[in-house]
Short mmCIF file of C-alpha atoms in Angstrom, two decimals:
data_model
loop_
_atom_site.label_atom_id
_atom_site.label_comp_id
_atom_site.label_asym_id
_atom_site.label_seq_id
_atom_site.Cartn_x
_atom_site.Cartn_y
_atom_site.Cartn_z
CA UNK A 1 1.39 5.20 251.80
CA UNK A 2 2.79 6.42 254.99
CA UNK A 3 6.24 5.92 256.43
CA UNK A 4 6.26 3.53 259.52
CA UNK A 5 7.35 5.59 262.98
CA UNK A 6 10.80 3.80 262.73
CA UNK A 7 10.97 5.25 259.11
CA UNK A 8 10.19 8.52 260.22
CA UNK A 9 12.47 9.34 263.05
CA UNK A 10 15.15 7.58 261.23
CA UNK A 11 14.24 10.59 258.45
CA UNK A 12 13.78 13.14 261.34
CA UNK A 13 16.79 11.87 262.19
CA UNK A 14 19.16 12.23 259.13
CA UNK A 15 17.51 15.77 259.03
CA UNK A 16 19.02 16.90 262.08
CA UNK A 17 22.41 15.34 261.32
CA UNK A 18 22.33 17.43 258.31
CA UNK A 19 21.16 20.22 260.07
CA UNK A 20 24.09 20.19 262.91
CA UNK A 21 26.96 19.40 260.35
CA UNK A 22 25.53 22.81 258.53
CA UNK A 23 26.19 24.73 261.26
CA UNK A 24 28.75 23.38 262.15
CA UNK A 25 30.44 24.40 258.86
CA UNK A 26 28.60 27.31 258.84
CA UNK A 27 30.15 27.89 262.63
CA UNK A 28 33.65 27.04 261.33
CA UNK A 29 33.86 30.04 259.00
CA UNK A 30 35.33 32.48 261.21
CA UNK A 31 37.84 31.42 264.25
CA UNK A 32 36.40 30.66 267.77
CA UNK A 33 37.02 31.77 271.26
CA UNK A 34 35.17 30.88 273.84
CA UNK A 35 31.67 28.88 274.42
CA UNK A 36 29.39 31.90 275.74
CA UNK A 37 26.33 32.46 273.97
CA UNK A 38 27.00 35.46 273.12
CA UNK A 39 30.38 34.87 271.55
CA UNK A 40 29.03 32.13 269.86
CA UNK A 41 25.78 34.60 267.69
CA UNK A 42 28.43 37.88 267.29
CA UNK A 43 30.63 35.07 265.49
CA UNK A 44 27.46 33.88 263.71
CA UNK A 45 26.78 37.62 262.68
CA UNK A 46 30.26 37.95 261.47
CA UNK A 47 30.11 34.88 259.46
CA UNK A 48 26.52 36.66 258.13
CA UNK A 49 28.17 39.98 257.15
CA UNK A 50 31.45 38.34 255.49
CA UNK A 51 28.99 36.15 253.77
CA UNK A 52 27.05 39.15 252.45
CA UNK A 53 29.44 41.01 251.73
CA UNK A 54 31.39 38.70 249.27
CA UNK A 55 28.11 38.35 247.84
CA UNK A 56 27.72 42.14 247.68
CA UNK A 57 30.97 43.73 246.73
CA UNK A 58 31.45 42.80 243.27
CA UNK A 59 27.41 44.98 242.53
CA UNK A 60 26.85 47.48 245.01
CA UNK A 61 29.26 49.67 247.44
CA UNK A 62 26.25 50.36 249.62
CA UNK A 63 25.53 47.09 250.35
CA UNK A 64 28.96 45.92 250.46
CA UNK A 65 29.37 48.21 253.42
CA UNK A 66 26.61 48.09 255.14
CA UNK A 67 27.57 44.17 255.55
CA UNK A 68 30.85 45.50 256.05
CA UNK A 69 29.53 47.65 259.09
CA UNK A 70 27.81 44.58 260.36
CA UNK A 71 30.88 42.16 260.47
CA UNK A 72 32.75 44.89 262.25
CA UNK A 73 30.62 45.44 264.92
CA UNK A 74 29.73 41.78 265.47
CA UNK A 75 33.69 41.38 265.84
CA UNK A 76 33.86 44.27 268.45
CA UNK A 77 31.18 42.58 270.28
CA UNK A 78 32.57 39.03 270.39
CA UNK A 79 36.13 40.47 271.08
CA UNK A 80 34.68 42.94 273.90
CA UNK A 81 32.49 39.58 275.44
CA UNK A 82 35.32 37.36 275.00
CA UNK A 83 38.08 39.90 276.80
CA UNK A 84 40.43 39.21 274.60
CA UNK A 85 40.98 41.14 271.34
CA UNK A 86 41.45 39.52 268.13
CA UNK A 87 44.08 41.44 265.61
CA UNK A 88 46.18 40.27 262.83
CA UNK A 89 50.04 41.11 261.98
CA UNK A 90 50.22 40.86 258.65
CA UNK A 91 53.47 41.27 256.38
CA UNK A 92 51.89 44.95 254.90
CA UNK A 93 52.00 46.47 258.45
CA UNK A 94 55.04 48.80 257.89
CA UNK A 95 54.68 50.10 254.79
CA UNK A 96 50.74 50.77 255.52
CA UNK A 97 51.04 52.63 258.79
CA UNK A 98 53.98 54.79 257.46
CA UNK A 99 51.71 55.40 254.04
CA UNK A 100 48.68 56.29 256.63
CA UNK A 101 51.06 58.69 258.49
CA UNK A 102 52.25 60.66 255.36
CA UNK A 103 48.45 60.91 254.38
CA UNK A 104 46.81 62.20 257.95
CA UNK A 105 50.20 64.85 258.01
CA UNK A 106 49.43 65.76 254.20
CA UNK A 107 45.93 66.59 255.32
CA UNK A 108 46.40 68.60 257.66
CA UNK A 109 48.88 70.94 255.57
CA UNK A 110 46.73 70.77 252.63
CA UNK A 111 46.29 73.39 250.59
CA UNK A 112 42.24 73.48 251.09
CA UNK A 113 42.06 71.16 254.83
CA UNK A 114 38.49 71.42 254.35
CA UNK A 115 37.83 69.18 251.60
CA UNK A 116 41.53 66.55 252.46
CA UNK A 117 40.39 66.32 256.08
CA UNK A 118 37.13 64.50 255.70
CA UNK A 119 38.76 61.99 252.39
CA UNK A 120 40.55 60.35 255.32
CA UNK A 121 38.23 58.59 256.25
CA UNK A 122 38.56 56.08 252.69
CA UNK A 123 41.81 55.31 254.92
CA UNK A 124 39.20 52.70 256.73
CA UNK A 125 38.85 50.48 253.47
CA UNK A 126 42.19 49.22 254.67
CA UNK A 127 40.44 47.54 257.75
CA UNK A 128 38.43 45.09 255.07
CA UNK A 129 42.23 43.19 254.84
CA UNK A 130 42.42 43.09 258.62
CA UNK A 131 39.09 42.02 258.81
CA UNK A 132 39.28 39.24 256.73
CA UNK A 133 43.27 38.42 257.68
CA UNK A 134 41.96 37.91 261.46
CA UNK A 135 38.62 36.33 261.35
CA UNK A 136 38.42 34.44 258.30
CA UNK A 137 38.87 30.59 259.22
CA UNK A 138 42.14 29.55 257.26
CA UNK A 139 39.82 26.42 256.09
CA UNK A 140 36.85 29.28 255.23
CA UNK A 141 38.71 30.97 252.42
CA UNK A 142 38.03 28.53 249.58
CA UNK A 143 34.39 29.19 250.18
CA UNK A 144 34.38 32.81 250.23
CA UNK A 145 36.36 32.55 246.63
CA UNK A 146 33.53 30.64 245.48
CA UNK A 147 30.99 32.84 246.89
CA UNK A 148 32.79 35.57 245.32
CA UNK A 149 33.27 34.19 241.86
CA UNK A 150 29.85 32.85 241.92
CA UNK A 151 28.35 36.63 242.67
CA UNK A 152 30.86 37.66 240.31
CA UNK A 153 29.54 35.59 237.33
CA UNK A 154 26.25 36.85 238.40
CA UNK A 155 27.09 39.94 237.20
CA UNK A 156 28.52 38.85 234.05
CA UNK A 157 25.57 37.09 233.14
CA UNK A 158 23.18 40.00 233.61
CA UNK A 159 26.07 42.10 231.40
CA UNK A 160 25.55 39.68 228.80
CA UNK A 161 21.79 39.60 228.55
CA UNK A 162 21.73 43.55 228.63
CA UNK A 163 23.80 43.30 225.62
CA UNK A 164 21.98 41.04 223.80
CA UNK A 165 18.76 42.98 224.40
CA UNK A 166 19.88 46.51 224.46
CA UNK A 167 20.23 49.31 226.82
CA UNK A 168 18.09 52.51 226.53
CA UNK A 169 16.83 54.40 223.84
CA UNK A 170 17.97 55.94 220.77
CA UNK A 171 17.85 59.77 220.45
CA UNK A 172 16.15 60.36 216.71
CA UNK A 173 14.96 63.58 216.56
CA UNK A 174 15.38 66.50 219.33
CA UNK A 175 11.94 68.99 219.29
CA UNK A 176 12.89 72.78 219.13
CA UNK A 177 11.32 73.31 222.12
CA UNK A 178 12.70 70.37 223.94
CA UNK A 179 14.72 71.20 227.40
CA UNK A 180 17.80 69.64 225.94
CA UNK A 181 17.57 71.32 222.56
CA UNK A 182 20.03 73.79 223.75
CA UNK A 183 22.50 70.58 225.35
CA UNK A 184 25.32 68.40 223.86
CA UNK A 185 22.76 65.70 223.43
CA UNK A 186 22.77 65.00 219.32
CA UNK A 187 20.84 62.25 217.44
CA UNK A 188 21.80 58.45 217.78
CA UNK A 189 23.39 59.07 221.30
CA UNK A 190 21.39 57.25 223.74
CA UNK A 191 19.21 58.29 226.96
CA UNK A 192 19.44 55.45 229.97
CA UNK A 193 19.66 56.88 233.23
CA UNK A 194 17.23 59.27 234.54
CA UNK A 195 17.99 59.78 238.28
CA UNK A 196 19.98 57.15 238.24
CA UNK A 197 16.97 54.79 237.19
CA UNK A 198 17.54 53.42 234.09
CA UNK A 199 14.86 53.90 231.04
CA UNK A 200 14.07 51.95 227.93
CA UNK A 201 10.96 54.50 226.59
CA UNK A 202 10.09 57.48 226.81
CA UNK A 203 6.82 56.84 228.96
CA UNK A 204 9.25 55.07 231.55
CA UNK A 205 11.51 58.82 231.48
CA UNK A 206 7.93 60.38 231.56
CA UNK A 207 6.86 58.45 235.29
CA UNK A 208 10.13 59.84 236.63
CA UNK A 209 10.11 63.16 235.50
CA UNK A 210 6.40 63.70 236.81
CA UNK A 211 6.90 62.15 240.23
CA UNK A 212 9.17 64.92 240.98
CA UNK A 213 8.47 68.67 242.36
CA UNK A 214 8.36 71.83 240.26
CA UNK A 215 12.11 73.21 240.75
CA UNK A 216 13.55 69.96 241.21
CA UNK A 217 16.86 69.44 239.17
CA UNK A 218 16.59 66.16 237.04
CA UNK A 219 20.05 64.16 236.32
CA UNK A 220 20.30 62.57 232.97
CA UNK A 221 22.58 60.25 231.50
CA UNK A 222 22.82 59.50 228.08
CA UNK A 223 25.94 57.93 226.03
CA UNK A 224 27.53 59.77 223.29
CA UNK A 225 30.14 57.12 221.20
CA UNK A 226 29.79 55.16 224.07
CA UNK A 227 30.83 57.46 226.95
CA UNK A 228 28.77 59.25 229.69
CA UNK A 229 27.47 62.32 228.22
CA UNK A 230 25.99 64.18 231.52
CA UNK A 231 22.74 66.28 230.97
CA UNK A 232 20.85 68.32 233.33
CA UNK A 233 17.30 70.39 233.54
CA UNK A 234 14.17 71.46 235.94
CA UNK A 235 11.19 70.61 236.60
CA UNK A 236 8.87 73.11 234.92
CA UNK A 237 4.90 72.90 236.07
CA UNK A 238 4.91 72.75 232.12
CA UNK A 239 6.74 69.73 231.40
CA UNK A 240 4.65 67.85 234.47
CA UNK A 241 1.26 68.86 232.66
CA UNK A 242 2.91 67.39 228.99
CA UNK A 243 3.12 63.35 227.89
CA UNK A 244 6.79 63.85 226.42
CA UNK A 245 8.30 66.04 228.70
CA UNK A 246 11.89 65.88 227.35
CA UNK A 247 10.49 67.27 223.88
CA UNK A 248 12.64 63.93 222.23
CA UNK A 249 11.85 61.42 219.74
CA UNK A 250 13.56 57.95 220.18
CA UNK A 251 13.73 54.53 218.20
CA UNK A 252 14.95 51.34 219.83
CA UNK A 253 17.35 50.50 222.19
CA UNK A 254 20.41 50.73 221.50
CA UNK A 255 23.74 48.15 221.58
CA UNK A 256 26.54 50.34 221.20
CA UNK A 257 27.62 50.54 225.31
CA UNK A 258 29.89 49.61 228.06
CA UNK A 259 28.78 46.90 230.18
CA UNK A 260 28.42 48.12 233.81
CA UNK A 261 26.85 45.14 235.34
CA UNK A 262 24.55 45.75 238.18
CA UNK A 263 25.80 49.48 238.56
CA UNK A 264 26.64 52.52 236.33
CA UNK A 265 30.40 52.50 236.17
CA UNK A 266 32.12 50.85 233.69
CA UNK A 267 35.58 51.56 234.47
CA UNK A 268 34.36 50.10 237.99
CA UNK A 269 33.54 47.31 236.58
CA UNK A 270 36.21 47.01 234.28
CA UNK A 271 38.90 47.33 237.09
CA UNK A 272 36.87 44.25 238.71
CA UNK A 273 36.57 41.99 235.74
CA UNK A 274 39.95 42.37 235.30
CA UNK A 275 40.46 41.23 239.07
CA UNK A 276 38.14 38.18 238.71
CA UNK A 277 39.84 37.01 235.45
CA UNK A 278 43.43 37.46 236.61
CA UNK A 279 42.29 35.44 240.15
CA UNK A 280 40.62 32.35 237.96
CA UNK A 281 44.01 32.74 235.59
CA UNK A 282 45.84 31.36 238.41
CA UNK A 283 43.87 28.06 238.54
CA UNK A 284 44.36 27.74 234.57
CA UNK A 285 48.04 27.94 234.65
CA UNK A 286 48.25 25.53 238.03
CA UNK A 287 45.51 23.13 235.98
CA UNK A 288 48.13 23.36 233.22
CA UNK A 289 50.56 22.58 235.06
CA UNK A 290 49.03 19.56 236.92
CA UNK A 291 45.85 17.85 235.19
CA UNK A 292 47.93 15.22 233.34
CA UNK A 293 49.96 13.95 236.57
CA UNK A 294 46.15 14.62 238.93
CA UNK A 295 43.50 13.72 235.98
CA UNK A 296 41.99 17.16 236.91
CA UNK A 297 41.07 18.08 232.88
CA UNK A 298 37.59 19.25 234.87
CA UNK A 299 38.95 21.71 236.62
CA UNK A 300 40.83 23.05 233.98
CA UNK A 301 37.66 22.85 231.08
CA UNK A 302 36.42 25.05 234.13
CA UNK A 303 38.81 27.50 235.23
CA UNK A 304 38.77 28.22 231.16
CA UNK A 305 35.20 28.65 230.83
CA UNK A 306 34.95 31.16 233.87
CA UNK A 307 38.23 32.74 232.89
CA UNK A 308 36.24 33.27 229.24
CA UNK A 309 33.38 34.97 230.69
CA UNK A 310 35.39 37.53 233.19
CA UNK A 311 37.41 38.44 230.50
CA UNK A 312 34.70 38.44 228.02
CA UNK A 313 32.51 41.07 230.55
CA UNK A 314 35.56 42.75 230.67
CA UNK A 315 36.52 43.41 227.06
CA UNK A 316 32.79 44.73 226.28
CA UNK A 317 33.67 47.26 228.64
CA UNK A 318 35.69 48.84 226.08
CA UNK A 319 38.15 50.26 228.26
CA UNK A 320 41.76 50.43 226.57
CA UNK A 321 43.55 50.80 229.76
CA UNK A 322 42.43 47.52 231.69
CA UNK A 323 42.39 45.68 228.65
CA UNK A 324 45.67 47.07 227.78
CA UNK A 325 46.89 46.07 231.66
CA UNK A 326 44.93 42.58 231.55
CA UNK A 327 46.90 41.27 228.26
CA UNK A 328 49.91 42.46 229.08
CA UNK A 329 49.46 40.60 232.95
CA UNK A 330 48.72 37.43 231.31
CA UNK A 331 51.83 37.27 229.36
CA UNK A 332 54.04 38.25 232.13
CA UNK A 333 52.33 36.46 234.84
CA UNK A 334 52.13 33.48 232.45
CA UNK A 335 56.48 33.63 231.59
CA UNK A 336 57.50 34.40 235.12
CA UNK A 337 55.37 30.98 236.29
CA UNK A 338 54.79 28.49 233.47
CA UNK A 339 57.51 28.83 231.53
CA UNK A 340 57.79 28.63 227.90
CA UNK A 341 54.55 26.54 226.68
CA UNK A 342 52.75 28.65 229.58
CA UNK A 343 54.16 31.60 227.81
CA UNK A 344 53.15 30.51 224.19
CA UNK A 345 49.59 29.46 225.16
CA UNK A 346 49.00 33.29 227.10
CA UNK A 347 50.31 34.84 223.82
CA UNK A 348 47.65 32.92 222.12
CA UNK A 349 45.02 34.24 224.49
CA UNK A 350 46.46 37.41 224.55
CA UNK A 351 46.29 37.24 220.55
CA UNK A 352 42.99 36.66 220.20
CA UNK A 353 41.61 38.67 222.99
CA UNK A 354 43.30 41.40 222.00
CA UNK A 355 42.03 41.36 218.52
CA UNK A 356 38.06 41.14 219.78
CA UNK A 357 39.10 43.93 222.65
CA UNK A 358 40.03 45.84 218.90
CA UNK A 359 36.58 45.32 217.25
CA UNK A 360 34.53 46.16 220.74
CA UNK A 361 36.35 49.48 220.97
CA UNK A 362 36.07 50.21 217.34
CA UNK A 363 31.97 48.72 217.91
CA UNK A 364 30.94 50.26 221.00
CA UNK A 365 32.88 53.82 221.18
CA UNK A 366 34.60 55.37 217.85
CA UNK A 367 36.98 54.26 215.28
CA UNK A 368 39.69 56.95 216.66
CA UNK A 369 40.24 54.81 219.86
CA UNK A 370 41.82 52.70 218.18
CA UNK A 371 44.51 55.09 217.37
CA UNK A 372 44.66 57.00 220.43
CA UNK A 373 43.18 60.35 218.95
CA UNK A 374 39.60 60.68 220.79
CA UNK A 375 38.72 63.44 223.03
CA UNK A 376 38.89 60.84 225.64
CA UNK A 377 42.60 60.43 225.27
CA UNK A 378 43.38 64.15 224.87
CA UNK A 379 41.67 64.73 228.06
CA UNK A 380 43.25 62.12 230.23
CA UNK A 381 46.81 63.91 229.02
CA UNK A 382 45.77 66.90 229.84
CA UNK A 383 44.67 65.54 233.54
CA UNK A 384 48.26 64.56 233.63
CA UNK A 385 50.28 66.40 232.24
CA UNK A 386 48.26 69.02 234.65
CA UNK A 387 49.41 66.96 237.66
CA UNK A 388 52.33 66.97 236.64
CA UNK A 389 52.78 70.46 236.72
CA UNK A 390 51.69 70.35 240.30
CA UNK A 391 53.88 68.06 242.04
CA UNK A 392 57.32 70.37 241.43
CA UNK A 393 55.38 73.01 243.32
CA UNK A 394 54.63 70.67 246.65
CA UNK A 395 57.09 67.65 246.15
CA UNK A 396 56.87 66.53 250.16
CA UNK A 397 53.49 66.39 251.26
CA UNK A 398 51.37 67.31 248.05
CA UNK A 399 48.60 69.45 247.95
CA UNK A 400 45.96 67.53 249.64
CA UNK A 401 43.67 65.14 248.93
CA UNK A 402 40.60 66.78 246.49
CA UNK A 403 42.06 70.04 246.76
CA UNK A 404 42.31 69.92 243.01
CA UNK A 405 38.76 70.05 242.79
CA UNK A 406 38.83 73.57 244.34
CA UNK A 407 41.16 74.94 241.91
CA UNK A 408 40.74 72.97 238.98
CA UNK A 409 40.66 76.08 236.23
CA UNK A 410 43.12 77.91 238.58
CA UNK A 411 45.70 75.01 238.47
CA UNK A 412 45.41 74.62 234.59
CA UNK A 413 43.13 71.41 234.40
CA UNK A 414 41.29 71.57 231.12
CA UNK A 415 37.69 71.39 230.79
CA UNK A 416 34.71 71.83 232.88
CA UNK A 417 33.98 68.19 234.36
CA UNK A 418 36.03 68.23 237.70
CA UNK A 419 38.00 64.98 238.50
CA UNK A 420 41.39 63.38 238.90
CA UNK A 421 44.80 63.38 237.22
CA UNK A 422 43.38 59.79 235.60
CA UNK A 423 46.80 58.08 236.71
CA UNK A 424 47.07 56.86 240.44
CA UNK A 425 51.47 57.69 240.69
CA UNK A 426 50.73 61.00 239.66
CA UNK A 427 47.23 61.28 241.82
CA UNK A 428 48.84 59.99 244.80
CA UNK A 429 51.91 62.59 244.58
CA UNK A 430 50.00 65.44 243.78
CA UNK A 431 47.62 64.97 246.75
CA UNK A 432 50.07 63.68 249.18
CA UNK A 433 53.63 63.96 247.95
CA UNK A 434 56.62 61.84 246.73
CA UNK A 435 57.31 60.23 250.64
CA UNK A 436 53.99 58.57 250.46
CA UNK A 437 54.15 57.55 246.95
CA UNK A 438 57.80 55.62 248.11
CA UNK A 439 55.43 54.21 250.77
CA UNK A 440 52.47 53.03 247.98
CA UNK A 441 54.92 51.47 246.50
CA UNK A 442 56.60 49.34 249.29
CA UNK A 443 53.01 48.59 249.76
CA UNK A 444 52.00 47.11 246.61
CA UNK A 445 55.66 45.45 246.35
CA UNK A 446 55.21 44.17 250.28
CA UNK A 447 51.69 42.62 248.74
CA UNK A 448 53.91 40.90 245.36
CA UNK A 449 56.53 39.33 247.50
CA UNK A 450 53.54 37.65 250.29
CA UNK A 451 51.73 36.11 247.03
CA UNK A 452 54.83 35.29 244.96
CA UNK A 453 56.03 33.24 248.10
CA UNK A 454 53.28 32.17 248.91
CA UNK A 455 52.50 30.69 245.50
CA UNK A 456 56.12 29.06 245.44
CA UNK A 457 55.51 27.60 249.15
CA UNK A 458 52.31 26.14 247.67
CA UNK A 459 53.42 24.77 244.76
CA UNK A 460 56.81 22.80 246.68
CA UNK A 461 53.95 21.41 248.66
CA UNK A 462 51.91 20.08 245.96
CA UNK A 463 48.88 22.51 247.15
CA UNK A 464 47.45 23.02 243.53
CA UNK A 465 44.23 24.77 244.92
CA UNK A 466 46.40 27.15 247.74
CA UNK A 467 48.86 27.66 244.78
CA UNK A 468 45.82 28.89 242.48
CA UNK A 469 44.18 31.20 245.01
CA UNK A 470 48.10 32.91 245.52
CA UNK A 471 48.67 32.74 241.88
CA UNK A 472 45.95 34.46 240.97
CA UNK A 473 46.10 37.15 243.81
CA UNK A 474 49.64 37.63 242.50
CA UNK A 475 48.57 38.39 238.44
CA UNK A 476 45.60 40.58 239.86
CA UNK A 477 47.99 42.48 241.61
CA UNK A 478 50.28 42.89 238.22
CA UNK A 479 47.07 44.14 236.66
CA UNK A 480 46.09 46.29 239.13
CA UNK A 481 49.56 48.42 239.29
CA UNK A 482 49.77 47.99 235.17
CA UNK A 483 46.30 49.94 234.93
CA UNK A 484 47.07 52.27 237.63
CA UNK A 485 49.49 54.01 235.43
CA UNK A 486 46.47 55.35 233.17
CA UNK A 487 43.52 55.21 235.63
CA UNK A 488 43.61 56.31 239.33
CA UNK A 489 42.19 52.55 240.41
CA UNK A 490 42.98 53.34 243.77
CA UNK A 491 40.87 55.87 244.77
CA UNK A 492 37.88 53.56 243.40
CA UNK A 493 36.42 51.98 246.81
CA UNK A 494 34.84 48.61 244.91
CA UNK A 495 38.25 48.29 243.22
CA UNK A 496 40.32 48.48 246.43
CA UNK A 497 37.93 46.92 248.65
CA UNK A 498 38.24 43.55 246.25
CA UNK A 499 41.76 43.33 245.68
CA UNK A 500 41.97 43.42 249.66
CA UNK A 501 39.17 41.07 250.57
CA UNK A 502 41.72 38.90 247.95
CA UNK A 503 44.92 39.88 249.66
CA UNK A 504 43.01 39.08 253.18
CA UNK A 505 42.02 35.52 252.04
CA UNK A 506 45.51 34.90 251.29
CA UNK A 507 47.10 35.77 254.41
CA UNK A 508 44.00 34.19 256.46
CA UNK A 509 44.50 30.83 254.64
CA UNK A 510 48.49 31.01 255.43
CA UNK A 511 47.83 31.36 258.71
CA UNK A 512 46.83 27.72 259.17
CA UNK A 513 50.68 26.75 257.86
CA UNK A 514 51.88 29.39 260.56
CA UNK A 515 49.60 28.04 263.39
CA UNK A 516 50.81 24.38 262.74
CA UNK A 517 54.67 25.35 262.58
CA UNK A 518 54.29 26.94 265.70
CA UNK A 519 52.17 24.05 267.25
CA UNK A 520 55.31 21.52 266.34
CA UNK A 521 57.36 23.43 267.74
CA UNK A 522 55.82 24.13 270.73
CA UNK A 523 55.14 20.20 271.19
CA UNK A 524 59.17 19.49 270.40
#
C-alpha cells in the first residue's frame, strides 16, 4: 500500500537528516579552516585521499602513493586558498632534521652520486607522518585505525584462502628442449608468477607469453623450498607457435609457500602483519587490565580474535627474523606494561605461537631453516660481514645510498644477486655514516618516548581506547626495531609508511588534549 503523504515526507526528512549527519561526520575527519567553498571541497578531497590511503596501504604501494599524492595536493590547495599554512610541530622534528641533513650530505659526497642522489626522494616518505599529524582531526583517529585494521584483515582473509586452495603449479618434469632446462629450476619447484601475473596452469602461462612480441624478455618467479627463484627467458618465434612454450610438465597447485597477501613480497607482508598484530596486542593488554571493572569482555574477545588472525598471517609468511622479533616484543611490552600476570599470559602466547611457527617454517621451507644452516642464512651473514667491512673505511659520511649496488663484487658482497645488507643499522652506517645512524637511533628513541608517555597519560586518565592505540604503536616500534637488526625494514617503503602513519595518528590524537590544555590556559 502507498504511504500517506505525511509519512513519505517524514521518511524523506529522516533520510535527509541521516545524510546531513553523515556529511557532517565526513567533514569532521580533517581539521577545518574557513568557510570558502573551495576550502571545504579541498578538505573533502583530502579526507577522501586519506581514506583511500588507509585502505590501500596494506596491499599496494602504487595505490597508496596515488592516494598520498591526492591528499597532499588537496592539503596545498586548502591552505593556499585559506591563506593559512598548516604544519604540525612534532617531538621528532629535531632528530629527523638532523638525519635528513646528514643523508643529503652523504649523498652529495657519495662514491656513486648518480645512484645516491635519486634516492633522496625516499626522504619524502616522512611527509606521511606530518600529513597525518597536521590534518586528521583528533576525534577521527579511531575511524582511521578501524579502516586500516579492516583493510589489513581483508588481506589476511585472502592469504588464508590462498593457503587453503594452493598457489601456482608444481613442476613435475622439464623437457630437454625447454628454454628453462639450463636454469636452476628443478622438479618440485613451483611457478606462480609470469611477468608478475599469477598463474596456476600452463594454459595461463602460455597466454601471457604469447601476448608479448618476439625478443621480449620474460620474467618468471618460481619458488624453491619456499624461497623465490627468479627465472628469465626471451620470447622466440618458435615459442609463440608452441602450445607449451615453457616445455614443462606440471601437476597441481602447491601449499608449500610463504603467504604475501595481495602482493608478491612475503617479507614486506611479514613486517606489516607484525605491526598490525602488535598494534592490536596493545588493545589486548588494556582489555585484560580493565575488562572486569568496565565489563568489556566482548572487547577483549574481539581484540584476541583480531590479534590471532594477524599473528597467524605473520607465521604463515615463514619469516624467521620477523617472527622472532614479534615474540620477543610480546614478552617485552607485556613485562613493562602489564606486570607479572600479563607477562605470564605473554609467555603462553609466545610458546604457542612459537611452536606453530616452527612447524610452519619446516613445512613451508626446509628443515634447515630451524637450525640456521640453510643458504638464506649463509647469504644474509655474508651480506652483513661485507657491509661491516666497509663502515671503518667510510665512517663519517658512508659510501652513499645504493653505491654498493654498482660495486657489489668489488666490495666483497657474496653471490650475483644484488640486494642490501639485511640489517638496518649496518645498512645505514654503511650508506650514510655513523653520525646518521646515531640520528636514526635518536629518532626511534623519540618515537618510543612519545608513545610510551602517551600510554602512561591515557592510563592515568582511564582512557582505555587511547591507551590501547599508544601501547600498540609502542609495541609495533619495538617489533620493528628488533626485526631491523637482521632486516633492512627501514628501507621498505610500505613498512615505513605504515609505521609513520600510526605514529602520526598518535600525535594527531594527542593534539586534542594539547588544544584543550591551551584553551584552558587562555580562559584562565
